[in-house]
Amino acid sequence: MKKSVNLYFGMAAIVGLLGLGCLGVPAAYGVSEAFHGKIYVPGPLKPVDSELKVRVGEPAPDFVLPSLSGEKVQLSQFRGRKNVVLSFVPAAWTPVCSDQWPGYNIVKDLFEAHDAVLLGITVDNLPTLFAWTQEMGGLWFPVLSDFWPHGAVAARYGVLRSDGTTERAIFVIDKEGIIRYIDVHDINQRPPLEEIVKELEKLPKP
Amino acid sequence: MARQTCFFLLLVLFAGLGAGMGSAGWGHAETGVPGVGKSFPPIVLEAPKDPAMRTYLGIGDVQTFTVDKVDADVVVVEIFSMYCPHCQREAPTVNAFYDLARKKNRPGKTLKILGIGVGNSSFEVEVFAKKYNVPFPLIPDGEYHVHKTLGQVRTPHFIALKRGADGSRKVVYSQAGSFGSPEAFYRLLMER
């Protein structure tokens, strides 16, 4: 009898925990109708799958990457002039990413108010990024391709995942080129906009 | 035997509790988006902080409310997101629809609008409201509770509820994407 009671209790606990496990499953994504039928949904992913190679207070590693506009963008070109926000997103045509940059697209004034430029980076190639951002209606900020050598910049920062995509990560870099904030976010969730704004507010005023 | 039954009930309770906590908002099963003729689920929403917006909704000085408490014959609920490019493009049309309804509202034939920002914090819905000069209340749904309860609809999704003679509200329109011209949408909801 005691054995069967324990069995029932064990089953109850397991089933309950399985249900509770859903808490850890990422929330639903408000995918825009604009992307209807065009998004590849990989399902829930390991929240973080890399190890940071930079820290707050350290100089941000310089890089040069091709951008959608055709120009190459170098991080150090902003030194002494602008604060920089790097937004790494994992991959084009995926659920959360497709509803992240369009939000930044309507807050150019928030970045400008803090004398900051936003640089969007993925490991996709330029043609893919072109098609994807066109679907968003175009973006005001430079979109950079870390496609080749594949994910070299992401790897240098320590945000390249084992499957060749990047983390969903935000780096705030001040005008001296020093990293002031890092958020390697759960890949399944979008970082709240106010967190970026809050960090920009901590930087010296223009 | 009684003990076994007791533990079986415990099993069901644990499973139900776990699944419930992990799915939609507390106390709301995922009902899916209500179709025409159905009721809107009684989801508890955060009342707008702006007194003018609470006055518009006619909900009084409350902390929370449900859609059926909105004082209007027809309530249009827009499920949107600040991050959704389609919602951004649609914003001026929805504002024009609000203006049209405001001008045409009269006793016994009133239409009001509210937006629910899925996955949006208060800060994010305020950004959207400011960017597009949205004149109607936008309610944050930061934890996707409403979105999950409504079956994770794509955005924007418009749901219109009409008050019947018995006071109950039924869905008369539920569709993702643009509703087209404000005039035609108004006629569809109010003049048929």
Coordinates of C-alpha atoms in Angstrom, one line a residue:
Chain A
M1 CA 0.0 0.0 0.0
K2 CA 2.8 2.4 1.0
K3 CA 4.5 1.6 -2.2
S4 CA 1.5 2.5 -4.3
V5 CA 0.9 5.7 -2.3
N6 CA 4.5 6.7 -3.1
L7 CA 4.0 5.8 -6.7
Y8 CA 0.9 8.1 -6.9
F9 CA 2.7 10.9 -5.1
G10 CA 5.7 10.5 -7.5
M11 CA 3.5 10.6 -10.5
A12 CA 1.6 13.6 -9.2
A13 CA 4.8 15.5 -8.6
I14 CA 6.2 14.6 -12.1
V15 CA 3.1 15.5 -13.9
G16 CA 2.8 18.8 -11.9
L17 CA 6.4 19.7 -12.6
L18 CA 5.9 18.9 -16.3
G19 CA 3.1 21.4 -16.3
L20 CA 5.2 23.9 -14.4
G21 CA 8.0 23.4 -16.9
C22 CA 5.9 25.4 -19.3
L23 CA 6.9 28.4 -17.2
G24 CA 10.3 28.1 -18.6
V25 CA 9.0 27.9 -22.2
P26 CA 9.3 31.2 -23.8
A27 CA 6.2 33.4 -24.0
A28 CA 4.2 33.6 -27.2
Y29 CA 5.5 35.9 -29.8
G30 CA 3.4 38.7 -31.2
V31 CA 4.4 37.9 -34.8
S32 CA 3.3 40.7 -37.1
E33 CA 0.8 39.9 -39.9
A34 CA 3.4 41.5 -42.2
F35 CA 5.4 38.3 -41.9
H36 CA 2.5 35.9 -42.3
G37 CA 3.8 32.6 -43.8
K38 CA 7.3 33.9 -44.2
I39 CA 8.8 33.0 -40.8
Y40 CA 10.8 29.9 -40.0
V41 CA 9.9 28.9 -36.4
P42 CA 12.6 26.8 -34.8
G43 CA 10.7 26.4 -31.5
P44 CA 12.2 27.1 -28.1
L45 CA 16.0 27.2 -28.1
K46 CA 18.6 27.0 -25.4
P47 CA 18.5 30.5 -23.8
V48 CA 22.2 31.2 -24.1
D49 CA 24.7 29.0 -26.0
S50 CA 28.0 30.9 -25.9
E51 CA 30.5 32.4 -23.5
L52 CA 31.2 36.1 -23.4
K53 CA 34.7 37.2 -24.3
V54 CA 34.4 40.8 -23.4
R55 CA 33.3 42.5 -20.2
V56 CA 31.8 45.8 -19.1
G57 CA 34.6 48.4 -18.6
E58 CA 36.8 46.9 -21.3
P59 CA 37.4 48.4 -24.7
A60 CA 35.0 47.1 -27.3
P61 CA 36.9 45.1 -30.0
D62 CA 37.0 47.0 -33.2
F63 CA 35.6 45.5 -36.4
V64 CA 34.7 46.4 -39.9
L65 CA 31.6 44.9 -41.5
P66 CA 29.8 45.4 -44.8
S67 CA 26.4 47.1 -44.5
L68 CA 23.2 47.0 -46.5
S69 CA 23.9 50.5 -47.9
G70 CA 27.1 49.1 -49.5
E71 CA 29.4 50.9 -47.2
K72 CA 31.7 49.2 -44.8
V73 CA 31.1 50.3 -41.2
Q74 CA 33.9 50.3 -38.7
L75 CA 33.2 50.6 -34.9
S76 CA 36.1 52.9 -34.3
Q77 CA 34.8 55.4 -36.7
F78 CA 32.3 56.5 -34.0
R79 CA 35.0 56.9 -31.3
G80 CA 35.0 60.4 -29.8
R81 CA 31.8 61.2 -31.7
K82 CA 28.9 58.8 -30.8
N83 CA 27.8 56.3 -28.3
V84 CA 27.1 53.0 -30.0
V85 CA 24.5 50.3 -29.4
L86 CA 25.2 47.0 -31.0
S87 CA 22.1 44.8 -31.5
F88 CA 23.0 41.2 -32.4
V89 CA 20.0 39.2 -33.5
P90 CA 20.3 35.4 -34.1
A91 CA 19.0 35.1 -37.7
A92 CA 16.8 36.7 -40.4
W93 CA 13.3 35.3 -40.9
T94 CA 12.9 34.0 -37.4
P95 CA 10.1 34.9 -34.9
V96 CA 11.5 37.2 -32.3
C97 CA 14.1 38.8 -34.5
S98 CA 11.5 39.8 -37.1
D99 CA 9.6 41.7 -34.3
Q100 CA 12.7 43.3 -32.7
W101 CA 14.3 45.7 -35.1
P102 CA 10.9 47.1 -36.4
G103 CA 10.4 48.4 -32.8
Y104 CA 13.8 50.1 -32.9
N105 CA 12.7 51.6 -36.2
I106 CA 10.2 53.9 -34.6
V107 CA 12.5 55.2 -31.8
K108 CA 15.3 56.8 -33.8
D109 CA 14.7 59.9 -31.7
L110 CA 15.4 58.0 -28.5
F111 CA 18.8 57.0 -29.8
E112 CA 19.6 60.5 -31.1
A113 CA 18.6 62.0 -27.8
H114 CA 21.4 60.1 -26.3
D115 CA 23.9 60.8 -29.1
A116 CA 23.9 57.1 -29.9
V117 CA 24.0 55.2 -33.2
L118 CA 22.4 51.8 -33.4
L119 CA 24.1 49.0 -35.4
G120 CA 22.2 45.9 -36.2
I121 CA 24.3 42.8 -36.8
T122 CA 23.4 39.2 -37.9
V123 CA 25.5 36.4 -39.4
D124 CA 23.2 36.4 -42.5
N125 CA 24.5 37.4 -45.9
L126 CA 23.6 40.8 -47.4
P127 CA 21.0 39.5 -49.9
T128 CA 19.1 37.8 -47.1
L129 CA 19.3 40.8 -44.9
F130 CA 18.1 43.0 -47.8
A131 CA 15.0 40.9 -48.4
W132 CA 14.3 40.6 -44.7
T133 CA 14.6 44.3 -43.9
Q134 CA 12.6 45.3 -47.0
E135 CA 9.8 43.2 -45.5
M136 CA 10.0 45.4 -42.4
G137 CA 9.6 48.4 -44.7
G138 CA 13.3 49.4 -44.4
L139 CA 15.3 50.5 -41.3
W140 CA 16.9 53.8 -40.4
F141 CA 20.0 52.3 -38.8
P142 CA 22.9 50.4 -40.5
V143 CA 22.4 46.7 -40.8
L144 CA 25.7 44.8 -40.8
S145 CA 26.5 41.4 -42.1
D146 CA 28.9 39.2 -40.1
F147 CA 28.5 36.5 -42.7
W148 CA 32.1 36.0 -43.7
P149 CA 34.4 34.9 -42.2
H150 CA 31.3 33.5 -40.6
G151 CA 30.4 35.1 -37.3
A152 CA 33.9 36.4 -36.8
V153 CA 32.8 39.6 -34.9
A154 CA 30.2 37.6 -32.9
A155 CA 32.9 35.1 -32.0
R156 CA 35.3 37.9 -30.9
Y157 CA 32.6 39.3 -28.6
G158 CA 31.7 35.8 -27.4
V159 CA 28.1 35.7 -28.7
L160 CA 28.4 33.1 -31.5
R161 CA 26.2 30.1 -30.7
S162 CA 27.3 26.5 -31.5
D163 CA 24.9 26.4 -34.5
G164 CA 26.5 29.4 -36.2
T165 CA 23.8 31.9 -35.3
T166 CA 24.4 34.6 -32.7
E167 CA 22.9 35.3 -29.3
R168 CA 20.2 38.0 -29.0
A169 CA 22.6 40.5 -27.4
I170 CA 22.9 44.2 -26.7
F171 CA 26.2 46.0 -26.2
V172 CA 26.2 49.7 -25.2
I173 CA 29.6 51.3 -26.0
D174 CA 30.5 54.8 -25.0
K175 CA 32.2 57.5 -27.0
E176 CA 35.6 56.3 -25.7
G177 CA 34.9 52.9 -27.1
I178 CA 34.4 51.3 -23.7
I179 CA 31.7 48.7 -23.2
R180 CA 29.2 50.1 -20.6
Y181 CA 26.5 47.5 -20.8
I182 CA 26.0 43.9 -22.0
D183 CA 22.8 42.0 -22.2
V184 CA 23.1 38.5 -23.6
H185 CA 19.4 38.0 -23.6
D186 CA 17.4 34.7 -23.6
I187 CA 17.3 34.1 -27.3
N188 CA 13.6 33.2 -27.1
Q189 CA 12.6 36.6 -25.7
R190 CA 12.9 40.2 -26.8
P191 CA 14.9 42.5 -24.6
P192 CA 12.7 45.3 -23.3
L193 CA 13.3 48.6 -25.0
E194 CA 13.4 50.5 -21.7
E195 CA 16.5 48.6 -20.6
I196 CA 18.4 50.0 -23.5
V197 CA 17.1 53.5 -22.9
K198 CA 17.9 53.2 -19.2
E199 CA 21.5 52.3 -20.0
L200 CA 21.8 55.1 -22.5
E201 CA 20.6 57.5 -19.8
K202 CA 23.5 56.5 -17.7
L203 CA 26.0 57.7 -20.3
P204 CA 27.4 61.3 -20.1
K205 CA 24.9 63.7 -21.7
P206 CA 25.8 65.2 -25.1
Chain B
M1 CA -8.9 2.9 -1.5
A2 CA -10.0 6.3 -0.2
R3 CA -6.3 7.2 0.2
Q4 CA -5.7 6.1 -3.4
T5 CA -8.5 8.3 -4.6
C6 CA -7.2 11.2 -2.6
F7 CA -3.8 10.9 -4.2
F8 CA -5.3 10.5 -7.6
L9 CA -7.1 13.8 -7.0
L10 CA -3.8 15.3 -5.9
L11 CA -2.3 14.1 -9.2
V12 CA -5.0 15.8 -11.2
L13 CA -4.7 19.0 -9.1
F14 CA -0.9 19.2 -9.5
A15 CA -1.1 18.5 -13.2
G16 CA -3.8 21.1 -13.7
L17 CA -2.0 23.7 -11.5
G18 CA 1.2 23.2 -13.4
A19 CA -0.3 23.3 -16.8
G20 CA -2.4 26.3 -15.8
M21 CA 0.6 28.3 -14.5
G22 CA 2.6 27.5 -17.5
S23 CA 0.1 28.4 -20.2
A24 CA -2.1 31.5 -20.4
G25 CA -2.6 34.2 -17.8
W26 CA -3.7 33.2 -14.3
G27 CA -7.2 31.9 -14.4
H28 CA -7.6 32.0 -18.2
A29 CA -7.4 29.0 -20.3
E30 CA -6.3 29.5 -23.9
T31 CA -9.6 29.9 -25.5
G32 CA -8.4 30.9 -28.9
V33 CA -9.5 34.0 -30.7
P34 CA -13.3 34.3 -30.3
G35 CA -15.2 34.0 -33.6
V36 CA -18.3 35.9 -34.7
G37 CA -21.2 35.2 -32.4
K38 CA -19.0 34.2 -29.5
S39 CA -18.2 36.1 -26.3
F40 CA -14.9 37.9 -25.5
P41 CA -13.1 36.1 -22.6
P42 CA -13.3 37.9 -19.3
I43 CA -9.6 38.8 -19.3
V44 CA -8.7 41.3 -16.5
L45 CA -6.8 44.3 -18.0
E46 CA -4.8 47.0 -16.4
A47 CA -6.8 50.2 -16.4
P48 CA -5.1 53.2 -18.1
K49 CA -3.4 55.5 -15.6
D50 CA -4.5 58.5 -17.5
P51 CA -7.9 59.7 -16.1
A52 CA -9.0 60.9 -19.5
M53 CA -8.6 57.5 -20.9
R54 CA -10.5 55.9 -18.1
T55 CA -13.3 58.4 -18.7
Y56 CA -13.3 57.6 -22.4
L57 CA -13.8 53.9 -21.5
G58 CA -16.3 54.8 -18.9
I59 CA -14.8 52.4 -16.4
G60 CA -14.5 54.8 -13.5
D61 CA -11.6 55.1 -11.1
V62 CA -10.5 51.4 -11.1
Q63 CA -7.2 49.6 -11.2
T64 CA -8.4 46.8 -13.6
F65 CA -11.3 46.2 -15.9
T66 CA -12.7 43.8 -18.4
V67 CA -13.7 44.6 -22.0
D68 CA -17.4 44.1 -21.2
K69 CA -17.2 47.0 -18.7
V70 CA -16.4 49.5 -21.5
D71 CA -19.3 51.9 -21.8
A72 CA -20.1 51.6 -25.5
D73 CA -22.5 49.8 -27.8
V74 CA -19.6 48.5 -29.9
V75 CA -16.1 48.0 -28.6
V76 CA -13.3 47.5 -31.0
V77 CA -10.2 45.7 -29.5
E78 CA -7.0 46.0 -31.5
I79 CA -4.4 43.4 -30.6
F80 CA -1.2 45.1 -31.6
S81 CA 2.5 45.4 -30.8
M82 CA 4.9 48.3 -30.9
Y83 CA 7.3 46.0 -32.7
C84 CA 4.9 45.0 -35.4
P85 CA 5.6 46.8 -38.7
H86 CA 2.0 46.1 -39.9
C87 CA 0.6 47.7 -36.8
Q88 CA 2.9 50.7 -37.3
R89 CA 1.7 51.2 -40.9
E90 CA -2.0 50.7 -39.8
A91 CA -1.8 53.2 -36.9
P92 CA -2.9 56.3 -38.9
T93 CA -5.9 54.4 -40.3
V94 CA -6.9 53.2 -36.8
N95 CA -6.6 56.8 -35.6
A96 CA -8.8 58.0 -38.5
F97 CA -11.4 55.3 -37.5
Y98 CA -11.3 56.6 -33.9
D99 CA -12.0 60.2 -35.2
L100 CA -14.8 59.0 -37.4
A101 CA -16.4 57.1 -34.5
R102 CA -16.0 60.0 -32.1
K103 CA -17.8 62.3 -34.5
K104 CA -20.6 59.8 -35.2
N105 CA -21.1 58.7 -31.6
R106 CA -24.6 59.4 -30.2
P107 CA -26.6 57.9 -27.4
G108 CA -27.5 54.3 -28.2
K109 CA -25.0 54.2 -31.0
T110 CA -21.5 54.5 -29.5
L111 CA -18.3 52.9 -30.6
K112 CA -15.1 52.9 -28.6
I113 CA -11.6 51.5 -29.3
L114 CA -8.9 50.1 -27.1
G115 CA -5.6 48.5 -28.0
I116 CA -3.8 45.7 -26.2
G117 CA 0.0 45.7 -26.8
V118 CA 1.0 42.0 -26.8
G119 CA 4.5 41.5 -25.3
N120 CA 4.7 45.2 -24.8
S121 CA 5.6 46.9 -21.5
S122 CA 4.0 50.1 -20.3
F123 CA 7.0 51.9 -21.7
E124 CA 6.7 50.3 -25.1
V125 CA 2.9 51.0 -25.5
E126 CA 3.6 54.6 -24.5
V127 CA 6.3 54.8 -27.2
F128 CA 3.8 53.6 -29.7
A129 CA 1.1 56.0 -28.5
K130 CA 3.5 58.9 -28.6
K131 CA 5.0 58.0 -32.0
Y132 CA 1.6 57.7 -33.7
N133 CA -0.4 60.2 -31.5
V134 CA -2.8 57.4 -30.6
P135 CA -5.9 59.0 -29.1
F136 CA -7.4 55.9 -27.5
P137 CA -6.2 53.7 -24.6
L138 CA -3.4 51.2 -25.1
I139 CA -3.1 48.5 -22.5
P140 CA 0.2 46.6 -22.0
D141 CA 0.2 42.8 -22.1
G142 CA 3.9 42.4 -21.2
E143 CA 3.7 38.8 -20.2
Y144 CA 1.6 37.8 -23.3
H145 CA -1.3 36.7 -21.0
V146 CA -4.0 38.2 -23.2
H147 CA -2.2 37.1 -26.4
K148 CA -2.0 33.5 -25.2
T149 CA -5.6 33.5 -24.0
L150 CA -6.6 34.6 -27.5
G151 CA -4.7 31.9 -29.2
Q152 CA -1.6 33.9 -30.1
V153 CA -3.2 35.8 -33.0
R154 CA -1.0 37.7 -35.4
T155 CA -0.9 41.4 -35.2
P156 CA -2.8 43.6 -35.8
H157 CA -5.9 41.7 -35.1
F158 CA -9.2 43.5 -34.7
I159 CA -12.1 42.2 -32.6
A160 CA -15.4 44.1 -32.5
L161 CA -18.0 43.3 -29.8
K162 CA -21.6 44.5 -30.0
R163 CA -24.0 44.9 -27.1
G164 CA -27.2 43.0 -27.6
A165 CA -30.7 43.9 -26.3
D166 CA -30.0 41.8 -23.2
G167 CA -26.8 43.6 -22.5
S168 CA -24.5 40.8 -23.4
R169 CA -21.7 41.3 -25.9
K170 CA -21.0 39.1 -28.8
V171 CA -18.2 39.2 -31.4
V172 CA -19.4 40.7 -34.7
Y173 CA -15.9 40.9 -36.3
S174 CA -12.6 39.2 -35.7
Q175 CA -9.9 39.4 -38.3
A176 CA -6.1 39.8 -38.6
G177 CA -4.7 42.5 -40.8
S178 CA -6.1 45.8 -42.0
F179 CA -9.8 46.5 -41.7
G180 CA -9.7 48.6 -44.9
S181 CA -11.2 52.0 -45.0
P182 CA -12.4 53.5 -41.7
E183 CA -15.8 54.5 -43.3
A184 CA -16.5 51.0 -44.6
F185 CA -15.5 49.5 -41.4
Y186 CA -17.7 51.8 -39.4
R187 CA -20.6 51.0 -41.7
L188 CA -20.0 47.3 -41.3
L189 CA -20.1 47.5 -37.6
M190 CA -22.8 50.2 -37.0
E191 CA -25.1 50.2 -39.9
R192 CA -26.1 46.7 -40.5

